[in-house]
PDB file of C-alpha atoms and ligand atoms in Angstrom:
ATOM      1  CA  MET U   1      48.652  18.986  55.598  1.00 63.00           C
ATOM      2  CA  SER U   2      47.728  21.187  57.489  1.00 84.00           C
ATOM      3  CA  VAL U   3      48.654  25.664  57.412  1.00 97.00           C
ATOM      4  CA  ARG U   4      51.367  26.160  59.693  1.00 98.00           C
ATOM      5  CA  LYS U   5      51.165  29.723  61.231  1.00 98.00           C
ATOM      6  CA  ILE U   6      54.615  31.485  61.472  1.00 98.00           C
ATOM      7  CA  ILE U   7      56.497  34.503  62.778  1.00 99.00           C
ATOM      8  CA  ILE U   8      59.677  35.232  60.713  1.00 99.00           C
ATOM      9  CA  ASP U   9      62.395  36.664  63.102  1.00 99.00           C
ATOM     10  CA  THR U  10      64.954  38.472  60.715  1.00 98.00           C
ATOM     11  CA  ASP U  11      67.521  40.266  59.482  1.00 98.00           C
ATOM     12  CA  PRO U  12      67.724  41.097  55.790  1.00 98.00           C
ATOM     13  CA  GLY U  13      69.682  40.132  54.264  1.00 96.00           C
ATOM     14  CA  GLN U  14      69.122  39.145  50.853  1.00 97.00           C
ATOM     15  CA  ASP U  15      68.927  35.770  51.578  1.00 97.00           C
ATOM     16  CA  ASP U  16      66.246  36.282  54.605  1.00 98.00           C
ATOM     17  CA  ALA U  17      64.412  38.080  51.528  1.00 98.00           C
ATOM     18  CA  VAL U  18      64.618  35.143  49.420  1.00 98.00           C
ATOM     19  CA  ALA U  19      63.222  33.049  52.794  1.00 98.00           C
ATOM     20  CA  ILE U  20      60.423  35.304  53.026  1.00 98.00           C
ATOM     21  CA  LEU U  21      59.057  35.823  49.364  1.00 98.00           C
ATOM     22  CA  LEU U  22      58.916  31.975  49.476  1.00 98.00           C
ATOM     23  CA  ALA U  23      56.872  32.155  52.351  1.00 98.00           C
ATOM     24  CA  LEU U  24      54.624  34.971  51.333  1.00 98.00           C
ATOM     25  CA  ALA U  25      54.215  32.946  48.058  1.00 98.00           C
ATOM     26  CA  SER U  26      52.570  29.522  49.903  1.00 98.00           C
ATOM     27  CA  PRO U  27      49.723  30.589  51.504  1.00 98.00           C
ATOM     28  CA  GLU U  28      48.920  26.331  51.454  1.00 97.00           C
ATOM     29  CA  GLU U  29      51.292  25.735  53.396  1.00 98.00           C
ATOM     30  CA  ILE U  30      52.187  29.072  55.665  1.00 98.00           C
ATOM     31  CA  GLU U  31      50.336  31.800  56.931  1.00 98.00           C
ATOM     32  CA  VAL U  32      53.128  34.572  58.085  1.00 98.00           C
ATOM     33  CA  LEU U  33      51.729  35.911  61.506  1.00 98.00           C
ATOM     34  CA  GLY U  34      54.057  38.851  61.310  1.00 98.00           C
ATOM     35  CA  ILE U  35      57.561  39.498  60.576  1.00 98.00           C
ATOM     36  CA  THR U  36      60.309  40.795  63.656  1.00 99.00           C
ATOM     37  CA  ALA U  37      63.179  42.516  62.030  1.00 98.00           C
ATOM     38  CA  VAL U  38      66.501  42.418  64.564  1.00 98.00           C
ATOM     39  CA  ALA U  39      69.660  43.726  64.642  1.00 98.00           C
ATOM     40  CA  GLY U  40      72.591  41.668  62.707  1.00 98.00           C
ATOM     41  CA  ASN U  41      73.791  41.443  59.202  1.00 97.00           C
ATOM     42  CA  VAL U  42      73.272  45.360  59.103  1.00 98.00           C
ATOM     43  CA  PRO U  43      71.846  47.114  62.082  1.00 98.00           C
ATOM     44  CA  LEU U  44      67.962  47.393  62.968  1.00 98.00           C
ATOM     45  CA  HIS U  45      67.049  50.556  61.278  1.00 98.00           C
ATOM     46  CA  LEU U  46      67.911  48.566  58.142  1.00 98.00           C
ATOM     47  CA  THR U  47      66.601  45.256  58.802  1.00 98.00           C
ATOM     48  CA  GLU U  48      63.152  46.376  59.670  1.00 98.00           C
ATOM     49  CA  LYS U  49      63.266  49.276  56.739  1.00 98.00           C
ATOM     50  CA  ASN U  50      64.067  46.133  54.358  1.00 98.00           C
ATOM     51  CA  ALA U  51      61.500  43.568  55.996  1.00 98.00           C
ATOM     52  CA  ARG U  52      58.888  46.023  54.748  1.00 98.00           C
ATOM     53  CA  ILE U  53      61.064  46.473  50.809  1.00 98.00           C
ATOM     54  CA  VAL U  54      60.202  42.613  50.533  1.00 98.00           C
ATOM     55  CA  CYS U  55      56.479  42.266  51.592  1.00 98.00           C
ATOM     56  CA  GLU U  56      56.154  45.470  49.576  1.00 98.00           C
ATOM     57  CA  LEU U  57      57.569  43.875  46.587  1.00 98.00           C
ATOM     58  CA  ALA U  58      55.603  40.464  47.309  1.00 98.00           C
ATOM     59  CA  GLY U  59      52.199  42.995  47.354  1.00 97.00           C
ATOM     60  CA  ARG U  60      52.013  41.591  50.598  1.00 97.00           C
ATOM     61  CA  THR U  61      51.435  45.318  52.672  1.00 96.00           C
ATOM     62  CA  ASP U  62      48.856  43.283  54.840  1.00 97.00           C
ATOM     63  CA  VAL U  63      51.951  41.807  56.801  1.00 98.00           C
ATOM     64  CA  PRO U  64      53.186  43.475  60.567  1.00 98.00           C
ATOM     65  CA  VAL U  65      56.632  44.384  60.537  1.00 98.00           C
ATOM     66  CA  TYR U  66      57.808  45.009  63.814  1.00 98.00           C
ATOM     67  CA  ALA U  67      61.604  46.587  64.896  1.00 98.00           C
ATOM     68  CA  GLY U  68      62.939  44.208  67.973  1.00 98.00           C
ATOM     69  CA  CYS U  69      65.952  44.543  69.435  1.00 98.00           C
ATOM     70  CA  ASP U  70      68.498  46.656  68.063  1.00 98.00           C
ATOM     71  CA  ALA U  71      71.784  44.845  69.654  1.00 98.00           C
ATOM     72  CA  PRO U  72      72.683  41.631  71.240  1.00 98.00           C
ATOM     73  CA  LEU U  73      72.051  40.926  74.877  1.00 98.00           C
ATOM     74  CA  GLU U  74      75.112  41.016  76.369  1.00 98.00           C
ATOM     75  CA  ARG U  75      77.814  42.242  73.532  1.00 97.00           C
ATOM     76  CA  PRO U  76      78.030  44.857  71.375  1.00 98.00           C
ATOM     77  CA  LEU U  77      76.698  43.949  67.524  1.00 98.00           C
ATOM     78  CA  VAL U  78      78.531  42.661  64.618  1.00 97.00           C
ATOM     79  CA  THR U  79      77.179  43.028  61.363  1.00 97.00           C
ATOM     80  CA  ALA U  80      78.261  41.600  58.022  1.00 95.00           C
ATOM     81  CA  GLU U  81      78.122  44.441  55.369  1.00 94.00           C
ATOM     82  CA  HIS U  82      81.446  42.659  53.467  1.00 90.00           C
ATOM     83  CA  VAL U  83      79.019  39.953  52.646  1.00 90.00           C
ATOM     84  CA  HIS U  84      75.235  42.278  52.289  1.00 91.00           C
ATOM     85  CA  GLY U  85      76.505  45.726  51.307  1.00 93.00           C
ATOM     86  CA  LYS U  86      75.947  48.577  52.716  1.00 94.00           C
ATOM     87  CA  THR U  87      71.993  48.185  52.971  1.00 96.00           C
ATOM     88  CA  GLY U  88      71.862  44.711  53.366  1.00 95.00           C
ATOM     89  CA  LEU U  89      69.892  44.222  50.488  1.00 96.00           C
ATOM     90  CA  ASP U  90      72.444  45.606  47.848  1.00 95.00           C
ATOM     91  CA  GLY U  91      71.698  44.295  44.229  1.00 95.00           C
ATOM     92  CA  PRO U  92      68.323  44.799  43.206  1.00 96.00           C
ATOM     93  CA  ASP U  93      67.547  48.759  42.678  1.00 95.00           C
ATOM     94  CA  LEU U  94      64.390  48.295  44.995  1.00 96.00           C
ATOM     95  CA  PRO U  95      62.293  51.376  46.103  1.00 95.00           C
ATOM     96  CA  ASP U  96      61.950  52.897  49.515  1.00 96.00           C
ATOM     97  CA  PRO U  97      58.623  51.140  51.471  1.00 97.00           C
ATOM     98  CA  THR U  98      55.134  52.679  51.699  1.00 96.00           C
ATOM     99  CA  ILE U  99      53.982  50.816  54.678  1.00 96.00           C
ATOM    100  CA  THR U 100      55.168  51.779  57.979  1.00 97.00           C
ATOM    101  CA  LEU U 101      56.434  49.644  60.703  1.00 98.00           C
ATOM    102  CA  ALA U 102      53.761  48.142  63.203  1.00 98.00           C
ATOM    103  CA  GLU U 103      53.340  49.802  66.295  1.00 98.00           C
ATOM    104  CA  GLY U 104      55.112  47.954  69.380  1.00 98.00           C
ATOM    105  CA  HIS U 105      58.195  46.147  70.030  1.00 98.00           C
ATOM    106  CA  GLY U 106      58.888  42.883  68.201  1.00 98.00           C
ATOM    107  CA  VAL U 107      59.343  41.364  71.363  1.00 99.00           C
ATOM    108  CA  ASP U 108      55.754  41.591  72.217  1.00 99.00           C
ATOM    109  CA  PHE U 109      54.518  40.939  69.402  1.00 99.00           C
ATOM    110  CA  ILE U 110      55.855  37.318  69.897  1.00 99.00           C
ATOM    111  CA  ILE U 111      54.795  37.154  73.346  1.00 98.00           C
ATOM    112  CA  ASP U 112      51.362  38.476  72.664  1.00 98.00           C
ATOM    113  CA  THR U 113      51.101  36.472  69.678  1.00 98.00           C
ATOM    114  CA  LEU U 114      52.017  33.212  71.424  1.00 98.00           C
ATOM    115  CA  ARG U 115      49.992  34.061  74.482  1.00 98.00           C
ATOM    116  CA  ALA U 116      46.590  34.641  71.959  1.00 98.00           C
ATOM    117  CA  GLU U 117      46.699  31.842  69.787  1.00 98.00           C
ATOM    118  CA  PRO U 118      46.122  28.610  71.104  1.00 98.00           C
ATOM    119  CA  ALA U 119      48.685  26.355  72.485  1.00 98.00           C
ATOM    120  CA  GLY U 120      51.224  24.511  70.225  1.00 98.00           C
ATOM    121  CA  THR U 121      50.064  25.943  67.050  1.00 98.00           C
ATOM    122  CA  VAL U 122      52.410  28.959  66.582  1.00 98.00           C
ATOM    123  CA  THR U 123      56.289  28.399  64.854  1.00 98.00           C
ATOM    124  CA  LEU U 124      59.098  31.097  65.052  1.00 99.00           C
ATOM    125  CA  CYS U 125      61.301  31.131  61.905  1.00 99.00           C
ATOM    126  CA  PRO U 126      64.876  32.894  62.926  1.00 99.00           C
ATOM    127  CA  LEU U 127      66.990  33.768  60.403  1.00 98.00           C
ATOM    128  CA  GLY U 128      69.186  35.998  61.884  1.00 98.00           C
ATOM    129  CA  PRO U 129      70.772  36.276  65.842  1.00 98.00           C
ATOM    130  CA  LEU U 130      68.194  34.825  68.372  1.00 99.00           C
ATOM    131  CA  THR U 131      68.337  38.509  70.580  1.00 98.00           C
ATOM    132  CA  ASN U 132      64.062  38.806  70.028  1.00 98.00           C
ATOM    133  CA  ILE U 133      63.296  34.883  70.648  1.00 99.00           C
ATOM    134  CA  ALA U 134      65.885  34.940  73.538  1.00 99.00           C
ATOM    135  CA  GLN U 135      64.078  38.103  74.910  1.00 98.00           C
ATOM    136  CA  ALA U 136      61.273  37.122  74.165  1.00 99.00           C
ATOM    137  CA  PHE U 137      61.481  33.851  76.541  1.00 98.00           C
ATOM    138  CA  ASN U 138      63.086  36.074  79.222  1.00 98.00           C
ATOM    139  CA  LYS U 139      60.578  38.392  79.337  1.00 98.00           C
ATOM    140  CA  ALA U 140      57.929  35.704  79.223  1.00 98.00           C
ATOM    141  CA  PRO U 141      58.876  32.074  80.358  1.00 98.00           C
ATOM    142  CA  ASP U 142      55.097  31.325  79.698  1.00 98.00           C
ATOM    143  CA  ILE U 143      55.090  31.387  76.207  1.00 98.00           C
ATOM    144  CA  ILE U 144      57.846  28.801  76.061  1.00 98.00           C
ATOM    145  CA  GLU U 145      55.370  25.558  76.365  1.00 98.00           C
ATOM    146  CA  LYS U 146      52.854  27.427  73.794  1.00 98.00           C
ATOM    147  CA  VAL U 147      55.411  27.554  70.802  1.00 98.00           C
ATOM    148  CA  GLN U 148      55.102  24.320  68.424  1.00 98.00           C
ATOM    149  CA  GLU U 149      58.402  24.597  66.894  1.00 98.00           C
ATOM    150  CA  ILE U 150      61.223  26.796  66.427  1.00 99.00           C
ATOM    151  CA  VAL U 151      62.903  26.061  62.625  1.00 99.00           C
ATOM    152  CA  LEU U 152      66.103  28.230  62.828  1.00 98.00           C
ATOM    153  CA  MET U 153      69.005  28.967  60.379  1.00 98.00           C
ATOM    154  CA  GLY U 154      72.084  28.818  62.542  1.00 98.00           C
ATOM    155  CA  GLY U 155      75.331  27.028  63.254  1.00 98.00           C
ATOM    156  CA  ALA U 156      77.397  24.379  61.698  1.00 98.00           C
ATOM    157  CA  TYR U 157      78.961  20.842  62.551  1.00 97.00           C
ATOM    158  CA  PHE U 158      81.318  19.687  59.974  1.00 96.00           C
ATOM    159  CA  GLU U 159      81.069  22.744  57.783  1.00 96.00           C
ATOM    160  CA  VAL U 160      82.294  24.839  61.643  1.00 94.00           C
ATOM    161  CA  GLY U 161      82.430  28.412  61.257  1.00 95.00           C
ATOM    162  CA  ASN U 162      81.682  31.556  58.621  1.00 94.00           C
ATOM    163  CA  ILE U 163      82.784  34.537  60.786  1.00 96.00           C
ATOM    164  CA  THR U 164      85.207  32.964  62.831  1.00 97.00           C
ATOM    165  CA  PRO U 165      87.017  29.836  62.193  1.00 97.00           C
ATOM    166  CA  ALA U 166      84.733  28.135  64.586  1.00 98.00           C
ATOM    167  CA  ALA U 167      81.227  29.691  64.396  1.00 98.00           C
ATOM    168  CA  GLU U 168      78.821  30.651  62.193  1.00 98.00           C
ATOM    169  CA  PHE U 169      77.335  34.006  61.751  1.00 98.00           C
ATOM    170  CA  ASN U 170      74.052  34.066  63.765  1.00 98.00           C
ATOM    171  CA  ILE U 171      75.131  32.415  66.486  1.00 98.00           C
ATOM    172  CA  TYR U 172      78.082  33.756  67.073  1.00 98.00           C
ATOM    173  CA  VAL U 173      76.449  37.202  67.344  1.00 98.00           C
ATOM    174  CA  ASP U 174      74.305  36.631  70.362  1.00 98.00           C
ATOM    175  CA  PRO U 175      75.783  33.329  71.782  1.00 98.00           C
ATOM    176  CA  GLU U 176      73.804  34.291  74.937  1.00 98.00           C
ATOM    177  CA  ALA U 177      70.665  34.177  73.002  1.00 98.00           C
ATOM    178  CA  ALA U 178      71.321  31.038  71.437  1.00 99.00           C
ATOM    179  CA  LYS U 179      72.311  29.629  74.614  1.00 98.00           C
ATOM    180  CA  ILE U 180      68.569  30.693  76.176  1.00 98.00           C
ATOM    181  CA  VAL U 181      67.316  29.066  72.543  1.00 98.00           C
ATOM    182  CA  PHE U 182      69.058  25.773  72.744  1.00 98.00           C
ATOM    183  CA  GLY U 183      67.988  24.988  76.339  1.00 98.00           C
ATOM    184  CA  ALA U 184      64.514  26.940  76.451  1.00 98.00           C
ATOM    185  CA  GLY U 185      63.179  23.296  75.683  1.00 98.00           C
ATOM    186  CA  CYS U 186      60.890  23.860  72.895  1.00 97.00           C
ATOM    187  CA  PRO U 187      61.479  21.486  69.664  1.00 98.00           C
ATOM    188  CA  ILE U 188      63.524  22.607  67.655  1.00 98.00           C
ATOM    189  CA  THR U 189      65.229  22.056  63.954  1.00 98.00           C
ATOM    190  CA  VAL U 190      68.339  23.803  62.846  1.00 98.00           C
ATOM    191  CA  MET U 191      69.347  24.391  59.470  1.00 98.00           C
ATOM    192  CA  PRO U 192      73.358  24.880  59.889  1.00 98.00           C
ATOM    193  CA  LEU U 193      75.765  25.550  57.289  1.00 98.00           C
ATOM    194  CA  ASP U 194      75.882  21.735  56.647  1.00 98.00           C
ATOM    195  CA  VAL U 195      73.115  22.202  55.151  1.00 98.00           C
ATOM    196  CA  THR U 196      73.385  25.670  53.587  1.00 97.00           C
ATOM    197  CA  HIS U 197      76.489  25.155  51.742  1.00 95.00           C
ATOM    198  CA  LYS U 198      75.086  22.438  49.700  1.00 96.00           C
ATOM    199  CA  ALA U 199      72.558  24.794  48.517  1.00 96.00           C
ATOM    200  CA  LEU U 200      74.864  26.692  45.964  1.00 94.00           C
ATOM    201  CA  VAL U 201      73.290  29.243  43.541  1.00 94.00           C
ATOM    202  CA  THR U 202      74.821  28.086  40.763  1.00 92.00           C
ATOM    203  CA  LYS U 203      74.209  30.181  37.547  1.00 91.00           C
ATOM    204  CA  ASP U 204      71.614  27.866  36.008  1.00 94.00           C
ATOM    205  CA  ARG U 205      69.975  28.699  39.170  1.00 96.00           C
ATOM    206  CA  ASN U 206      70.198  32.324  38.983  1.00 95.00           C
ATOM    207  CA  ASP U 207      69.202  32.286  35.100  1.00 96.00           C
ATOM    208  CA  ALA U 208      65.737  30.331  36.300  1.00 97.00           C
ATOM    209  CA  PHE U 209      64.965  33.105  38.563  1.00 98.00           C
ATOM    210  CA  ARG U 210      65.962  35.739  36.012  1.00 97.00           C
ATOM    211  CA  ALA U 211      64.222  33.837  33.141  1.00 98.00           C
ATOM    212  CA  LEU U 212      60.936  34.214  35.386  1.00 98.00           C
ATOM    213  CA  GLY U 213      60.505  37.654  33.803  1.00 97.00           C
ATOM    214  CA  THR U 214      58.927  39.024  36.863  1.00 98.00           C
ATOM    215  CA  LYS U 215      59.540  41.930  39.025  1.00 97.00           C
ATOM    216  CA  VAL U 216      60.033  39.486  42.084  1.00 98.00           C
ATOM    217  CA  GLY U 217      61.931  36.975  39.815  1.00 98.00           C
ATOM    218  CA  VAL U 218      64.157  39.534  38.452  1.00 98.00           C
ATOM    219  CA  ALA U 219      65.216  41.268  41.826  1.00 98.00           C
ATOM    220  CA  VAL U 220      66.155  37.490  43.391  1.00 98.00           C
ATOM    221  CA  ALA U 221      68.455  36.822  40.358  1.00 97.00           C
ATOM    222  CA  GLN U 222      70.210  40.578  41.301  1.00 96.00           C
ATOM    223  CA  MET U 223      70.045  39.261  45.077  1.00 95.00           C
ATOM    224  CA  THR U 224      71.725  36.442  44.680  1.00 93.00           C
ATOM    225  CA  ASP U 225      74.341  37.785  42.110  1.00 90.00           C
ATOM    226  CA  PHE U 226      75.461  40.480  44.370  1.00 89.00           C
ATOM    227  CA  PHE U 227      76.563  38.051  47.635  1.00 78.00           C
ATOM    228  CA  GLU U 228      77.904  35.496  44.781  1.00 74.00           C
ATOM    229  CA  ARG U 229      80.774  37.778  44.222  1.00 72.00           C
ATOM    230  CA  PHE U 230      81.855  37.591  47.886  1.00 72.00           C
ATOM    231  CA  ASP U 231      80.977  34.384  48.679  1.00 72.00           C
ATOM    232  CA  LYS U 232      82.490  32.150  45.346  1.00 72.00           C
ATOM    233  CA  GLU U 233      85.603  33.958  45.818  1.00 74.00           C
ATOM    234  CA  LYS U 234      85.857  32.665  49.738  1.00 75.00           C
ATOM    235  CA  TYR U 235      84.966  29.248  49.110  1.00 75.00           C
ATOM    236  CA  GLY U 236      85.753  28.879  45.371  1.00 73.00           C
ATOM    237  CA  SER U 237      82.577  26.817  45.046  1.00 75.00           C
ATOM    238  CA  SER U 238      80.295  26.826  41.466  1.00 80.00           C
ATOM    239  CA  GLY U 239      77.833  29.302  43.346  1.00 86.00           C
ATOM    240  CA  ALA U 240      77.111  31.052  46.469  1.00 90.00           C
ATOM    241  CA  PRO U 241      75.128  29.338  49.316  1.00 94.00           C
ATOM    242  CA  LEU U 242      71.372  30.540  50.034  1.00 96.00           C
ATOM    243  CA  HIS U 243      70.910  30.260  53.298  1.00 97.00           C
ATOM    244  CA  ASP U 244      67.997  31.502  55.023  1.00 98.00           C
ATOM    245  CA  PRO U 245      65.259  30.035  52.704  1.00 98.00           C
ATOM    246  CA  CYS U 246      66.067  26.334  53.953  1.00 98.00           C
ATOM    247  CA  VAL U 247      63.781  27.177  57.269  1.00 98.00           C
ATOM    248  CA  THR U 248      60.909  28.485  55.090  1.00 98.00           C
ATOM    249  CA  ALA U 249      61.085  25.044  52.347  1.00 98.00           C
ATOM    250  CA  TYR U 250      61.884  22.936  55.586  1.00 98.00           C
ATOM    251  CA  LEU U 251      58.090  24.034  56.833  1.00 98.00           C
ATOM    252  CA  ILE U 252      56.441  23.397  52.933  1.00 98.00           C
ATOM    253  CA  ARG U 253      58.680  19.931  51.866  1.00 98.00           C
ATOM    254  CA  PRO U 254      60.732  18.510  54.772  1.00 98.00           C
ATOM    255  CA  ASP U 255      61.209  15.785  53.233  1.00 98.00           C
ATOM    256  CA  LEU U 256      63.987  17.597  51.101  1.00 98.00           C
ATOM    257  CA  PHE U 257      66.102  17.680  54.589  1.00 98.00           C
ATOM    258  CA  THR U 258      67.868  14.796  56.533  1.00 98.00           C
ATOM    259  CA  GLY U 259      69.489  15.555  59.716  1.00 98.00           C
ATOM    260  CA  ARG U 260      69.993  13.913  63.224  1.00 98.00           C
ATOM    261  CA  HIS U 261      68.216  14.347  66.529  1.00 98.00           C
ATOM    262  CA  ILE U 262      70.729  15.148  68.955  1.00 98.00           C
ATOM    263  CA  ASN U 263      72.410  17.420  71.764  1.00 98.00           C
ATOM    264  CA  VAL U 264      73.639  21.101  70.826  1.00 98.00           C
ATOM    265  CA  GLU U 265      75.124  23.213  73.202  1.00 98.00           C
ATOM    266  CA  ILE U 266      76.370  27.168  72.672  1.00 98.00           C
ATOM    267  CA  GLU U 267      80.121  28.106  73.336  1.00 98.00           C
ATOM    268  CA  THR U 268      79.740  31.163  75.478  1.00 98.00           C
ATOM    269  CA  GLY U 269      83.185  31.385  77.032  1.00 97.00           C
ATOM    270  CA  SER U 270      85.801  31.004  74.592  1.00 97.00           C
ATOM    271  CA  GLU U 271      87.090  33.783  73.027  1.00 94.00           C
ATOM    272  CA  LEU U 272      88.533  31.311  70.149  1.00 97.00           C
ATOM    273  CA  THR U 273      85.542  29.559  69.592  1.00 98.00           C
ATOM    274  CA  LEU U 274      83.016  31.595  71.030  1.00 98.00           C
ATOM    275  CA  GLY U 275      78.921  31.044  69.438  1.00 98.00           C
ATOM    276  CA  MET U 276      80.555  27.314  68.122  1.00 98.00           C
ATOM    277  CA  THR U 277      77.333  24.958  67.795  1.00 98.00           C
ATOM    278  CA  VAL U 278      78.800  22.090  69.865  1.00 98.00           C
ATOM    279  CA  ALA U 279      76.992  19.514  68.133  1.00 98.00           C
ATOM    280  CA  ASP U 280      76.388  15.813  69.426  1.00 98.00           C
ATOM    281  CA  TRP U 281      76.642  14.416  65.889  1.00 98.00           C
ATOM    282  CA  TRP U 282      78.224  11.131  66.711  1.00 97.00           C
ATOM    283  CA  ARG U 283      76.462  10.761  70.254  1.00 97.00           C
ATOM    284  CA  VAL U 284      79.265  10.706  72.012  1.00 98.00           C
ATOM    285  CA  THR U 285      77.767  12.008  75.358  1.00 98.00           C
ATOM    286  CA  ASP U 286      74.439  11.154  77.225  1.00 97.00           C
ATOM    287  CA  ARG U 287      73.761  15.222  76.888  1.00 98.00           C
ATOM    288  CA  ALA U 288      69.913  14.633  75.931  1.00 98.00           C
ATOM    289  CA  PRO U 289      68.814  15.782  72.180  1.00 98.00           C
ATOM    290  CA  ASN U 290      67.671  19.085  72.303  1.00 98.00           C
ATOM    291  CA  ALA U 291      67.573  19.507  68.327  1.00 98.00           C
ATOM    292  CA  ILE U 292      66.801  18.145  65.232  1.00 98.00           C
ATOM    293  CA  PHE U 293      70.376  18.995  63.557  1.00 98.00           C
ATOM    294  CA  MET U 294      70.312  18.794  59.673  1.00 98.00           C
ATOM    295  CA  GLY U 295      72.899  17.732  57.711  1.00 98.00           C
ATOM    296  CA  ASP U 296      71.954  17.179  54.303  1.00 98.00           C
ATOM    297  CA  ILE U 297      69.504  18.766  51.295  1.00 98.00           C
ATOM    298  CA  ASP U 298      68.045  17.974  48.042  1.00 98.00           C
ATOM    299  CA  ALA U 299      69.456  21.021  46.767  1.00 98.00           C
ATOM    300  CA  GLN U 300      68.059  20.403  43.345  1.00 98.00           C
ATOM    301  CA  GLY U 301      64.469  19.534  44.595  1.00 98.00           C
ATOM    302  CA  PHE U 302      64.832  23.128  46.795  1.00 98.00           C
ATOM    303  CA  PHE U 303      65.489  24.949  43.913  1.00 98.00           C
ATOM    304  CA  ASP U 304      62.899  23.806  41.829  1.00 98.00           C
ATOM    305  CA  LEU U 305      60.775  24.611  44.615  1.00 98.00           C
ATOM    306  CA  LEU U 306      61.605  28.120  44.838  1.00 98.00           C
ATOM    307  CA  THR U 307      61.508  29.336  41.496  1.00 98.00           C
ATOM    308  CA  GLU U 308      58.011  27.337  40.931  1.00 98.00           C
ATOM    309  CA  ARG U 309      56.617  29.442  44.304  1.00 98.00           C
ATOM    310  CA  LEU U 310      58.714  32.537  42.803  1.00 98.00           C
ATOM    311  CA  ALA U 311      56.597  32.723  39.786  1.00 98.00           C
ATOM    312  CA  ARG U 312      53.668  33.646  42.145  1.00 97.00           C
ATOM    313  CA  LEU U 313      54.457  36.364  43.289  1.00 96.00           C
TER     314      LEU U 313
HETATM  315 CA1  LIG O 401      69.870  36.489  58.016  1.00 58.47          CA
END
């Protein structure tokens, strides 16, 4: 397997943090060209700071972190402090970053990188609202055909919604951006709630992170403990879902996931179902497939991979 060059587009977020740590811990499979922050779980000034905190936690001060868009394309920002806490990274007590933001806008970094690298060699990994990616495609349509793949966390079919009864948070926050991305024609792989709601941080799995005894292991245990409180109450499950690391785990172990190549459209018109991913899981339309929509995960294999890789940092 060759090393995949990726850009992580993110709104950390405790689960974003774990996704980034997994990528940085896996140099045999993943080379992180840069991280672009976007407004989402919390406002941009916090997500870009949190991304730098996470790189520093991993000892990877060489990874450039850019600030991207501070609001969705056409709507006011909706945030999720009720899940992630006031900072977006509540749980561990991590120091302010010493690394500074890279110069330039995150959207321009995405454009310049895709233009500079050979076509079909850069994978985009959006872990938040799709604003930065859509903005880059709008500004520089020539980069669309150069994308190797977009592997994103967002949407839902059987699990329907987590921010409204019909919509998953990342897509709901910027549905117009999601519509642009899903309509762009790039290969897309989607990690929806159908997958992530099976990736539950049970007590045993949380204990395994803590038992690493490292700074990273303890911080990840504290992060996953934090949103646990909220999610367990909400879902009544044995643990909280760990959404975003499914994206970076897929780049390392695609065999942990199964899904279908189907058509996925984004609802942007309805008040009631705004941001819904209308996924043709049963292939009842003749709309052309535009995404591999995952439906299942080997959850224990996923957590074993996470624990084994985080132990390296
Ligand atoms: Ca996220």
